Short mmCIF file of C-alpha atoms (C1' of nucleotides) in Angstrom, two decimals:
data_model
loop_
_atom_site.label_atom_id
_atom_site.label_comp_id
_atom_site.label_asym_id
_atom_site.label_seq_id
_atom_site.Cartn_x
_atom_site.Cartn_y
_atom_site.Cartn_z
CA MET A 12 8.07 -33.02 -15.24
CA GLU A 13 10.21 -30.16 -13.96
CA SER A 14 7.64 -29.33 -11.35
CA SER A 15 7.74 -32.73 -9.69
CA MET A 16 11.52 -32.86 -9.45
CA ALA A 17 13.41 -31.77 -6.39
CA ALA A 18 15.27 -28.53 -6.91
CA GLU A 19 19.02 -28.40 -7.21
CA LYS A 20 20.77 -27.84 -3.92
CA LEU A 21 22.62 -24.55 -3.81
CA ASP A 22 24.46 -22.86 -0.97
CA THR A 23 22.68 -20.33 1.23
CA GLU A 24 24.59 -17.33 -0.09
CA THR A 25 23.52 -18.03 -3.66
CA ARG A 26 19.94 -18.69 -2.64
CA GLN A 27 19.78 -15.51 -0.58
CA GLU A 28 20.74 -13.48 -3.62
CA GLN A 29 18.26 -15.33 -5.82
CA ILE A 30 15.48 -14.89 -3.28
CA ALA A 31 16.13 -11.16 -2.84
CA GLU A 32 16.18 -10.59 -6.59
CA ALA A 33 13.04 -12.67 -7.04
CA ALA A 34 11.28 -10.73 -4.31
CA LEU A 35 12.23 -7.38 -5.83
CA SER A 36 11.01 -8.55 -9.21
CA ILE A 37 7.70 -9.68 -7.76
CA VAL A 38 7.18 -6.35 -6.02
CA ALA A 39 7.87 -4.67 -9.35
CA SER A 40 5.31 -6.71 -11.25
CA HIS A 41 2.66 -7.45 -8.64
CA GLY A 42 3.22 -4.98 -5.83
CA MET A 43 3.81 -5.58 -2.16
CA LYS A 44 0.52 -7.41 -2.00
CA GLY A 45 1.77 -9.98 -4.46
CA LEU A 46 4.89 -10.57 -2.40
CA SER A 47 4.08 -13.86 -0.70
CA VAL A 48 6.56 -16.47 0.46
CA ALA A 49 4.93 -18.90 -1.96
CA ALA A 50 5.36 -16.53 -4.92
CA VAL A 51 9.02 -15.95 -4.14
CA ALA A 52 9.64 -19.67 -3.78
CA ARG A 53 7.88 -20.42 -7.06
CA ARG A 54 10.01 -17.91 -8.90
CA VAL A 55 13.23 -19.27 -7.43
CA GLY A 56 12.16 -22.82 -8.21
CA ILE A 57 11.96 -24.21 -4.70
CA VAL A 58 9.18 -25.05 -2.28
CA PRO A 59 7.83 -22.32 0.09
CA SER A 60 9.19 -23.93 3.24
CA ALA A 61 12.66 -24.02 1.68
CA ILE A 62 12.78 -20.23 1.96
CA TYR A 63 13.19 -20.71 5.70
CA ARG A 64 16.51 -22.46 5.15
CA HIS A 65 17.90 -19.10 4.03
CA PHE A 66 15.87 -16.45 5.81
CA HIS A 67 14.30 -16.23 9.25
CA GLY A 68 10.98 -15.27 7.71
CA LYS A 69 9.25 -12.94 5.31
CA ASP A 70 10.43 -9.88 7.22
CA ASP A 71 13.98 -10.95 6.68
CA VAL A 72 13.36 -11.27 2.94
CA LEU A 73 11.93 -7.76 2.91
CA ASP A 74 15.09 -6.47 4.54
CA ALA A 75 17.11 -7.99 1.73
CA VAL A 76 14.86 -6.29 -0.80
CA PHE A 77 15.56 -2.99 0.94
CA ASP A 78 19.28 -3.53 0.55
CA LEU A 79 18.92 -4.01 -3.20
CA PHE A 80 16.70 -0.98 -3.30
CA ARG A 81 19.20 1.25 -1.53
CA THR A 82 22.01 0.02 -3.74
CA LYS A 83 20.13 0.91 -6.91
CA ILE A 84 19.19 4.39 -5.73
CA MET A 85 22.58 5.32 -4.44
CA GLY A 86 24.22 3.86 -7.53
CA ASN A 87 22.60 6.60 -9.57
CA VAL A 88 24.09 9.32 -7.40
CA THR A 89 27.58 7.87 -7.68
CA ALA A 90 27.24 7.42 -11.43
CA VAL A 91 26.13 11.00 -11.97
CA ARG A 92 28.98 12.36 -9.89
CA GLY A 93 31.35 10.51 -12.18
CA GLU A 94 29.74 11.73 -15.38
CA THR A 95 30.04 15.47 -14.98
CA GLN A 96 31.30 18.22 -12.69
CA ASP A 97 28.58 20.78 -13.40
CA PRO A 98 26.03 20.75 -10.52
CA LEU A 99 23.00 21.58 -12.68
CA GLU A 100 24.03 19.00 -15.23
CA ARG A 101 24.38 16.48 -12.41
CA LEU A 102 20.88 17.17 -11.18
CA GLN A 103 19.41 16.89 -14.64
CA ARG A 104 21.15 13.58 -15.25
CA LEU A 105 20.09 12.31 -11.83
CA LEU A 106 16.49 13.18 -12.66
CA MET A 107 16.55 11.30 -15.95
CA ARG A 108 18.33 8.33 -14.39
CA HIS A 109 15.74 8.18 -11.66
CA VAL A 110 12.92 8.24 -14.16
CA ARG A 111 14.53 5.36 -16.01
CA LEU A 112 15.02 3.46 -12.75
CA ILE A 113 11.33 3.82 -11.95
CA ARG A 114 10.28 2.76 -15.42
CA GLU A 115 12.53 -0.26 -15.47
CA ASN A 116 11.93 -1.19 -11.90
CA GLU A 117 8.45 -0.37 -10.72
CA ALA A 118 9.33 -1.80 -7.34
CA LEU A 119 10.75 1.50 -6.15
CA PRO A 120 7.55 3.52 -5.72
CA ARG A 121 5.65 0.44 -4.63
CA ILE A 122 8.04 -0.01 -1.73
CA ILE A 123 8.06 3.64 -0.76
CA PHE A 124 4.29 3.91 -0.63
CA SER A 125 3.47 0.48 0.74
CA GLU A 126 1.69 0.28 4.04
CA GLU A 127 3.60 -2.86 4.86
CA VAL A 128 6.53 -0.54 5.28
CA HIS A 129 4.73 2.30 6.97
CA TYR A 130 2.87 0.27 9.54
CA GLN A 131 4.45 -3.11 10.00
CA SER A 132 7.28 -2.02 12.22
CA VAL A 133 8.90 1.14 13.44
CA ALA A 134 12.29 -0.28 12.57
CA ARG A 135 11.40 -0.77 8.92
CA ARG A 136 9.91 2.69 8.66
CA ALA A 137 13.08 4.11 10.14
CA ARG A 138 15.10 2.12 7.63
CA LEU A 139 13.18 3.46 4.65
CA HIS A 140 13.37 6.94 6.08
CA GLY A 141 17.13 6.53 6.29
CA ILE A 142 17.40 5.60 2.62
CA ILE A 143 15.28 8.53 1.50
CA ARG A 144 17.05 10.94 3.83
CA ASP A 145 20.43 9.87 2.51
CA PHE A 146 19.26 10.37 -1.05
CA LEU A 147 17.86 13.80 -0.21
CA GLN A 148 21.11 14.76 1.43
CA GLU A 149 23.06 13.77 -1.66
CA VAL A 150 20.80 15.97 -3.77
CA ALA A 151 21.09 18.80 -1.26
CA GLN A 152 24.85 18.42 -1.37
CA ILE A 153 24.90 18.86 -5.15
CA VAL A 154 22.70 21.93 -4.73
CA ARG A 155 25.13 23.36 -2.20
CA GLU A 156 28.03 22.78 -4.56
CA GLY A 157 26.06 24.61 -7.21
CA GLN A 158 25.53 27.53 -4.85
CA ARG A 159 29.23 27.65 -4.03
CA ALA A 160 30.09 27.61 -7.73
CA GLY A 161 27.58 30.37 -8.41
CA ASN A 162 25.31 28.26 -10.64
CA VAL A 163 22.44 27.96 -8.19
CA LYS A 164 20.70 30.86 -6.51
CA ALA A 165 22.36 31.31 -3.13
CA ASN A 166 19.34 32.18 -1.01
CA LEU A 167 17.55 28.87 -1.54
CA ASP A 168 17.36 26.22 1.15
CA PRO A 169 19.11 23.12 -0.28
CA LYS A 170 16.81 20.77 1.61
CA THR A 171 13.69 22.39 0.22
CA VAL A 172 15.18 22.31 -3.25
CA SER A 173 15.94 18.60 -2.92
CA LEU A 174 12.32 17.85 -1.98
CA VAL A 175 10.99 19.90 -4.87
CA PHE A 176 13.42 17.98 -7.05
CA ILE A 177 11.88 14.69 -6.00
CA GLY A 178 8.49 16.23 -6.65
CA LEU A 179 9.43 16.57 -10.30
CA PHE A 180 8.93 12.87 -10.94
CA GLN A 181 7.01 11.47 -7.98
CA PRO A 182 3.49 12.60 -8.99
CA ALA A 183 4.27 11.59 -12.55
CA ALA A 184 5.17 8.11 -11.36
CA VAL A 185 1.80 7.80 -9.63
CA LEU A 186 0.06 8.89 -12.81
CA TRP A 187 2.08 6.40 -14.75
CA HIS A 188 0.85 3.63 -12.50
CA LEU A 189 -2.75 4.73 -12.64
CA THR A 190 -2.77 4.83 -16.41
CA GLY A 191 -1.08 1.45 -16.61
CA GLY A 192 2.04 2.89 -18.23
CA GLY A 193 0.14 5.22 -20.55
CA PHE A 194 1.64 8.41 -19.17
CA ASP A 195 4.98 9.51 -20.58
CA VAL A 196 7.10 10.14 -17.49
CA THR A 197 10.25 10.82 -19.46
CA ARG A 198 8.61 13.55 -21.49
CA HIS A 199 7.13 15.09 -18.35
CA ALA A 200 10.48 14.99 -16.57
CA ARG A 201 12.13 16.89 -19.41
CA LYS A 202 9.50 19.62 -19.33
CA ALA A 203 9.44 19.75 -15.53
CA TRP A 204 13.21 20.07 -15.49
CA LYS A 205 13.05 23.28 -17.51
CA ILE A 206 10.63 24.79 -15.01
CA PHE A 207 12.76 23.63 -12.11
CA ARG A 208 15.97 24.94 -13.63
CA ARG A 209 14.38 28.29 -14.24
CA ALA A 210 13.50 28.43 -10.53
CA ILE A 211 16.88 27.59 -9.03
CA GLU A 212 19.43 28.84 -11.56
CA ALA A 213 21.43 31.91 -10.66
CA ARG A 214 21.28 34.61 -13.27
CA MET B 156 -22.68 -3.50 29.41
CA GLU B 157 -22.87 -1.49 26.20
CA SER B 158 -21.02 -4.16 24.32
CA SER B 159 -23.54 -6.88 25.03
CA MET B 160 -26.57 -4.82 24.05
CA ALA B 161 -28.05 -4.87 20.58
CA ALA B 162 -27.34 -1.69 18.63
CA GLU B 163 -30.02 0.82 17.91
CA LYS B 164 -31.78 0.23 14.63
CA LEU B 165 -31.17 3.04 12.15
CA ASP B 166 -32.21 3.37 8.53
CA THR B 167 -29.83 2.34 5.77
CA GLU B 168 -29.13 5.88 4.57
CA THR B 169 -27.92 6.97 8.00
CA ARG B 170 -25.85 3.83 8.43
CA GLN B 171 -24.26 4.20 5.00
CA GLU B 172 -23.07 7.67 5.94
CA GLN B 173 -21.78 6.47 9.31
CA ILE B 174 -20.02 3.52 7.75
CA ALA B 175 -18.35 5.62 5.05
CA GLU B 176 -17.14 8.18 7.62
CA ALA B 177 -15.93 5.43 9.93
CA ALA B 178 -14.06 3.77 7.07
CA LEU B 179 -12.38 7.02 6.05
CA SER B 180 -11.38 7.67 9.62
CA ILE B 181 -9.90 4.19 9.96
CA VAL B 182 -7.87 4.60 6.78
CA ALA B 183 -6.60 7.90 8.18
CA SER B 184 -5.46 6.38 11.45
CA HIS B 185 -4.51 2.83 10.51
CA GLY B 186 -4.10 2.82 6.74
CA MET B 187 -5.77 0.68 4.15
CA LYS B 188 -4.42 -2.37 5.89
CA GLY B 189 -6.37 -1.52 9.01
CA LEU B 190 -9.56 -1.16 7.03
CA SER B 191 -11.34 -4.41 7.86
CA VAL B 192 -15.08 -4.97 7.92
CA ALA B 193 -14.75 -5.81 11.60
CA ALA B 194 -12.96 -2.55 12.38
CA VAL B 195 -15.57 -0.47 10.57
CA ALA B 196 -18.39 -2.28 12.34
CA ARG B 197 -16.75 -1.80 15.73
CA ARG B 198 -16.41 1.92 15.17
CA VAL B 199 -20.01 2.27 14.08
CA GLY B 200 -21.19 0.18 17.01
CA ILE B 201 -22.70 -2.75 15.17
CA VAL B 202 -21.67 -6.31 14.45
CA PRO B 203 -19.54 -7.08 11.33
CA SER B 204 -22.26 -8.95 9.54
CA ALA B 205 -24.60 -5.98 9.96
CA ILE B 206 -22.45 -4.06 7.48
CA TYR B 207 -23.91 -6.28 4.79
CA ARG B 208 -27.37 -4.86 5.45
CA HIS B 209 -26.12 -1.56 4.02
CA PHE B 210 -23.38 -2.46 1.56
CA HIS B 211 -22.87 -5.33 -0.86
CA GLY B 212 -19.42 -5.92 0.56
CA LYS B 213 -16.12 -4.33 1.45
CA ASP B 214 -15.61 -3.13 -2.10
CA ASP B 215 -18.81 -1.20 -1.89
CA VAL B 216 -17.66 0.46 1.32
CA LEU B 217 -14.43 1.46 -0.39
CA ASP B 218 -16.43 3.10 -3.15
CA ALA B 219 -18.23 5.19 -0.57
CA VAL B 220 -14.88 6.22 0.90
CA PHE B 221 -13.82 7.35 -2.56
CA ASP B 222 -16.86 9.57 -2.81
CA LEU B 223 -16.01 11.33 0.43
CA PHE B 224 -12.45 11.62 -0.75
CA ARG B 225 -13.41 13.26 -4.05
CA THR B 226 -15.77 15.65 -2.27
CA LYS B 227 -13.04 16.85 0.09
CA ILE B 228 -10.49 17.41 -2.67
CA MET B 229 -12.82 19.19 -5.03
CA GLY B 230 -14.20 21.27 -2.18
CA ASN B 231 -10.82 22.94 -1.86
CA VAL B 232 -10.82 23.97 -5.50
CA THR B 233 -14.28 25.50 -5.25
CA ALA B 234 -13.41 27.29 -2.02
CA VAL B 235 -10.26 28.81 -3.48
CA ARG B 236 -12.10 30.03 -6.56
CA GLY B 237 -14.47 31.86 -4.26
CA GLU B 238 -11.73 33.42 -2.16
CA THR B 239 -9.77 35.34 -4.76
CA GLN B 240 -9.60 36.18 -8.45
CA ASP B 241 -5.83 36.29 -8.79
CA PRO B 242 -4.59 33.02 -10.36
CA LEU B 243 -1.28 32.89 -8.48
CA GLU B 244 -3.02 33.69 -5.24
CA ARG B 245 -5.49 30.91 -5.99
CA LEU B 246 -2.69 28.41 -6.51
CA GLN B 247 -0.94 29.41 -3.33
CA ARG B 248 -4.13 29.12 -1.32
CA LEU B 249 -4.90 25.77 -2.93
CA LEU B 250 -1.46 24.51 -1.94
CA MET B 251 -1.87 25.54 1.68
CA ARG B 252 -5.39 24.12 1.82
CA HIS B 253 -4.17 20.84 0.44
CA VAL B 254 -1.41 20.64 2.98
CA ARG B 255 -3.94 21.19 5.72
CA LEU B 256 -6.23 18.58 4.24
CA ILE B 257 -3.42 16.04 4.29
CA ARG B 258 -2.46 16.91 7.83
CA GLU B 259 -5.98 16.71 9.14
CA ASN B 260 -6.93 13.75 7.08
CA GLU B 261 -4.09 11.34 6.53
CA ALA B 262 -6.42 9.11 4.58
CA LEU B 263 -5.78 11.00 1.38
CA PRO B 264 -2.23 9.88 0.59
CA ARG B 265 -2.91 6.44 2.02
CA ILE B 266 -5.68 5.93 -0.49
CA ILE B 267 -3.71 7.30 -3.41
CA PHE B 268 -0.73 5.07 -2.79
CA SER B 269 -2.50 1.95 -1.59
CA GLU B 270 -2.07 -1.20 -3.60
CA GLU B 271 -5.62 -2.17 -2.82
CA VAL B 272 -6.52 0.60 -5.22
CA HIS B 273 -3.82 0.00 -7.77
CA TYR B 274 -4.26 -3.73 -8.12
CA GLN B 275 -7.61 -4.83 -6.83
CA SER B 276 -9.64 -3.86 -9.86
CA VAL B 277 -9.23 -1.94 -13.06
CA ALA B 278 -12.47 -0.09 -12.32
CA ARG B 279 -11.20 1.26 -9.03
CA ARG B 280 -7.91 2.33 -10.53
CA ALA B 281 -9.81 4.13 -13.26
CA ARG B 282 -11.95 5.79 -10.63
CA LEU B 283 -8.97 7.10 -8.67
CA HIS B 284 -7.34 8.19 -11.89
CA GLY B 285 -10.49 10.14 -12.70
CA ILE B 286 -10.39 11.98 -9.39
CA ILE B 287 -6.73 12.92 -9.77
CA ARG B 288 -7.16 13.86 -13.41
CA ASP B 289 -10.06 16.14 -12.56
CA PHE B 290 -8.02 17.81 -9.85
CA LEU B 291 -5.07 18.25 -12.20
CA GLN B 292 -7.34 19.77 -14.81
CA GLU B 293 -8.69 22.28 -12.30
CA VAL B 294 -5.14 23.31 -11.46
CA ALA B 295 -4.23 23.48 -15.14
CA GLN B 296 -7.29 25.65 -15.72
CA ILE B 297 -6.16 28.13 -13.09
CA VAL B 298 -2.72 28.17 -14.73
CA ARG B 299 -4.31 28.89 -18.11
CA GLU B 300 -6.29 31.75 -16.64
CA GLY B 301 -3.05 33.09 -15.22
CA GLN B 302 -1.44 32.91 -18.63
CA ARG B 303 -4.35 34.72 -20.21
CA ALA B 304 -4.15 37.43 -17.55
CA GLY B 305 -0.41 37.77 -18.07
CA ASN B 306 0.56 36.60 -14.58
CA VAL B 307 1.97 33.24 -15.60
CA LYS B 308 4.66 32.69 -18.20
CA ALA B 309 2.86 31.94 -21.46
CA ASN B 310 5.18 29.29 -22.89
CA LEU B 311 4.65 26.77 -20.07
CA ASP B 312 2.54 23.66 -20.53
CA PRO B 313 -0.33 23.96 -18.00
CA LYS B 314 -0.48 20.19 -17.49
CA THR B 315 3.20 19.98 -16.66
CA VAL B 316 2.85 22.91 -14.30
CA SER B 317 -0.07 21.23 -12.52
CA LEU B 318 1.99 18.07 -11.93
CA VAL B 319 4.94 20.06 -10.63
CA PHE B 320 2.45 21.84 -8.38
CA ILE B 321 1.36 18.54 -6.86
CA GLY B 322 5.02 17.68 -6.49
CA LEU B 323 5.37 20.61 -4.10
CA PHE B 324 3.66 18.72 -1.30
CA GLN B 325 3.58 15.06 -2.29
CA PRO B 326 7.17 14.12 -1.34
CA ALA B 327 6.80 16.19 1.81
CA ALA B 328 3.72 14.18 2.75
CA VAL B 329 5.67 10.95 2.41
CA LEU B 330 8.41 12.35 4.62
CA TRP B 331 5.81 13.45 7.11
CA HIS B 332 4.54 9.88 7.32
CA LEU B 333 7.97 8.35 7.64
CA THR B 334 8.93 10.66 10.47
CA GLY B 335 5.64 10.02 12.23
CA GLY B 336 4.54 13.63 11.88
CA GLY B 337 7.92 15.08 12.73
CA PHE B 338 8.42 16.85 9.42
CA ASP B 339 6.90 20.31 9.06
CA VAL B 340 4.95 20.09 5.80
CA THR B 341 3.43 23.55 6.16
CA ARG B 342 6.82 25.17 6.47
CA HIS B 343 8.15 23.22 3.51
CA ALA B 344 5.11 24.14 1.41
CA ARG B 345 5.70 27.83 2.07
CA LYS B 346 9.34 27.61 0.99
CA ALA B 347 8.56 25.39 -1.98
CA TRP B 348 5.89 27.82 -3.09
CA LYS B 349 8.45 30.61 -3.43
CA ILE B 350 10.61 28.44 -5.65
CA PHE B 351 7.60 27.41 -7.71
CA ARG B 352 6.32 30.95 -8.08
CA ARG B 353 9.72 32.10 -9.24
CA ALA B 354 9.58 29.44 -11.95
CA ILE B 355 6.16 30.17 -13.40
CA GLU B 356 5.58 33.88 -12.81
CA ALA B 357 5.72 36.18 -15.81
CA ARG B 358 8.11 39.07 -15.37
"C1'" DT C 70 -56.95 4.85 19.83
"C1'" DG C 71 -55.84 -0.01 19.68
"C1'" DT C 72 -54.41 -4.43 17.47
"C1'" DA C 73 -52.17 -7.57 13.79
"C1'" DC C 74 -48.82 -7.91 10.61
"C1'" DA C 75 -44.99 -6.88 7.33
"C1'" DT C 76 -40.58 -4.98 7.02
"C1'" DC C 77 -35.97 -4.87 7.81
"C1'" DA C 78 -31.75 -3.72 10.81
"C1'" DG C 79 -29.01 -6.26 14.06
"C1'" DT C 80 -27.04 -10.85 15.83
"C1'" DG C 81 -23.81 -14.70 16.29
"C1'" DA C 82 -22.27 -18.96 14.63
"C1'" DA C 83 -20.02 -20.95 10.87
"C1'" DC C 84 -17.39 -21.47 6.51
"C1'" DG C 85 -13.75 -20.96 3.06
"C1'" DC C 86 -9.62 -18.98 1.69
"C1'" DG C 87 -4.90 -17.27 1.58
"C1'" DC C 88 -0.93 -17.01 3.90
"C1'" DG C 89 3.20 -17.38 7.09
"C1'" DT C 90 5.38 -20.74 9.57
"C1'" DT C 91 6.77 -25.37 11.72
"C1'" DC C 92 8.57 -29.92 11.60
"C1'" DA C 93 9.97 -34.59 10.79
"C1'" DC C 94 11.83 -36.56 6.74
"C1'" DT C 95 14.86 -37.32 2.61
"C1'" DG C 96 18.77 -37.46 0.01
"C1'" DA C 97 22.64 -35.16 -2.34
"C1'" DT C 98 27.26 -33.07 -1.37
"C1'" DG C 99 31.58 -32.93 0.38
"C1'" DT C 100 34.93 -34.11 4.03
"C1'" DA C 101 37.67 -37.43 7.12
"C1'" DC C 102 39.94 -41.46 7.21
"C1'" DT D 160 41.33 -44.00 -4.78
"C1'" DG D 161 37.56 -45.78 -2.11
"C1'" DT D 162 34.28 -45.88 1.86
"C1'" DA D 163 31.56 -44.00 6.05
"C1'" DC D 164 29.59 -40.25 7.91
"C1'" DA D 165 28.12 -35.42 8.96
"C1'" DT D 166 26.04 -31.54 7.05
"C1'" DC D 167 22.44 -29.12 5.31
"C1'" DA D 168 19.22 -27.67 1.35
"C1'" DG D 169 14.85 -29.28 -0.31
"C1'" DT D 170 10.15 -31.54 0.60
"C1'" DG D 171 5.25 -31.90 1.74
"C1'" DA D 172 1.89 -32.23 5.18
"C1'" DA D 173 -0.15 -29.70 8.75
"C1'" DC D 174 -1.42 -25.80 11.82
"C1'" DG D 175 -3.06 -21.29 13.31
"C1'" DC D 176 -4.67 -16.88 12.26
"C1'" DG D 177 -7.15 -13.05 10.21
"C1'" DC D 178 -10.55 -11.84 7.34
"C1'" DG D 179 -14.64 -11.39 4.11
"C1'" DT D 180 -18.92 -13.34 3.66
"C1'" DT D 181 -23.30 -16.20 4.40
"C1'" DC D 182 -27.42 -17.45 6.74
"C1'" DA D 183 -31.15 -18.60 9.79
"C1'" DC D 184 -32.84 -16.11 13.62
"C1'" DT D 185 -34.62 -12.20 16.52
"C1'" DG D 186 -37.06 -8.36 17.68
"C1'" DA D 187 -38.04 -3.40 17.20
"C1'" DT D 188 -40.49 -0.07 14.12
"C1'" DG D 189 -44.05 1.61 11.60
"C1'" DT D 190 -48.19 0.88 8.71
"C1'" DA D 191 -53.01 -0.99 7.62
"C1'" DC D 192 -57.24 -1.76 9.38
#
DNA sequence: TGTACATCAGTGAACGCGCGTTCACTGATGTAC
DNA sequence: TGTACATCAGTGAACGCGCGTTCACTGATGTAC
């Protein structure tokens, strides 16, 4: 039986990657509550105590998950910047990419809203805040470029706009969760984008 | 010592109210994670096992919290309907009321985003979904009235508008949490409202 | 108005469960000679 | 090329902790007579 055999021995670096990916995948499918050391170990194919060969503890694993998380979010910004020069087009593409990211990787909202993050430690909360702030600043930066180019109304506060931008998909994501995937976030995002564009576009 | 004396005996109805209020207050201050039977009992001034004289179990307590929650949210809608006839004015007032509700009662977002709700049972998820759906429908109804009166652009989908409306404060609430209350949600809501109004107002 | 009894809220000890973590061990891998 | 040894990933048993829940009891409250 597979289950009674000792797992293959792999170097720490490889295992760390596997464990982080496994953890992220578990958060996506079972939420932060389902993220136990045992569950991660099972998915990687080792015994729970073996996790401690590669991480100091569960907190350390969570930090690794955060790294993956940040990488995925920021990757979208970079990609969009490479795809087009037009600020409004960039925002629209970023919106649709984000929706896809949420749909393919449910972990994102689960992490953001989890109380493990909000209460467990000040450091972790600060870390998550940093990720979100960086993302907001990237959005605000695109807005500013749009204002400079004359595409976006000049008297709007870029930071406010960036928060409203996030608001275009965040409530929809919650609804998607509550309906068990029955709500069409993509469709909503497209409609919401038109409303948003109408609000910020210079005419 | 107070702590070594037996608590006063009160009838179940009174205790149920006290327990529900205590639970809501604990969620507000310590999140869903802090909501333990022991914590609720301590706040009410009885022993943990005494909770079971008035509720079947923790799940039952959570249901009572949901009732309070629904009452508070829907109360805002009713209040706003009584304050003014103008649809846009109603929406603006509803936004500001909601922001205040979140600030005074942090429990609201904590409940909405908690995994206890999203995973624990299908029934509870359906219940929360019902509350949010009802709220969204009330907002959509106000939008429809605005369209009929010629104040709101007629070609907009009321449901989409209601979700974007929620998006005006939801991301701000998250940021408020992450900064430990350092982010000015009220100020953001006022600015976001102007952007929103510009998007939906008929001209 | 006074007494006997039923009702039921409050108590504290105890249990079971899940979970993160520790630790002595095993045995495969790769390096030194 | 072959052998001895150090390194270190994987194992499984065990522990401690928090938490929801049960249960036999206590004793105050209010009703029946």
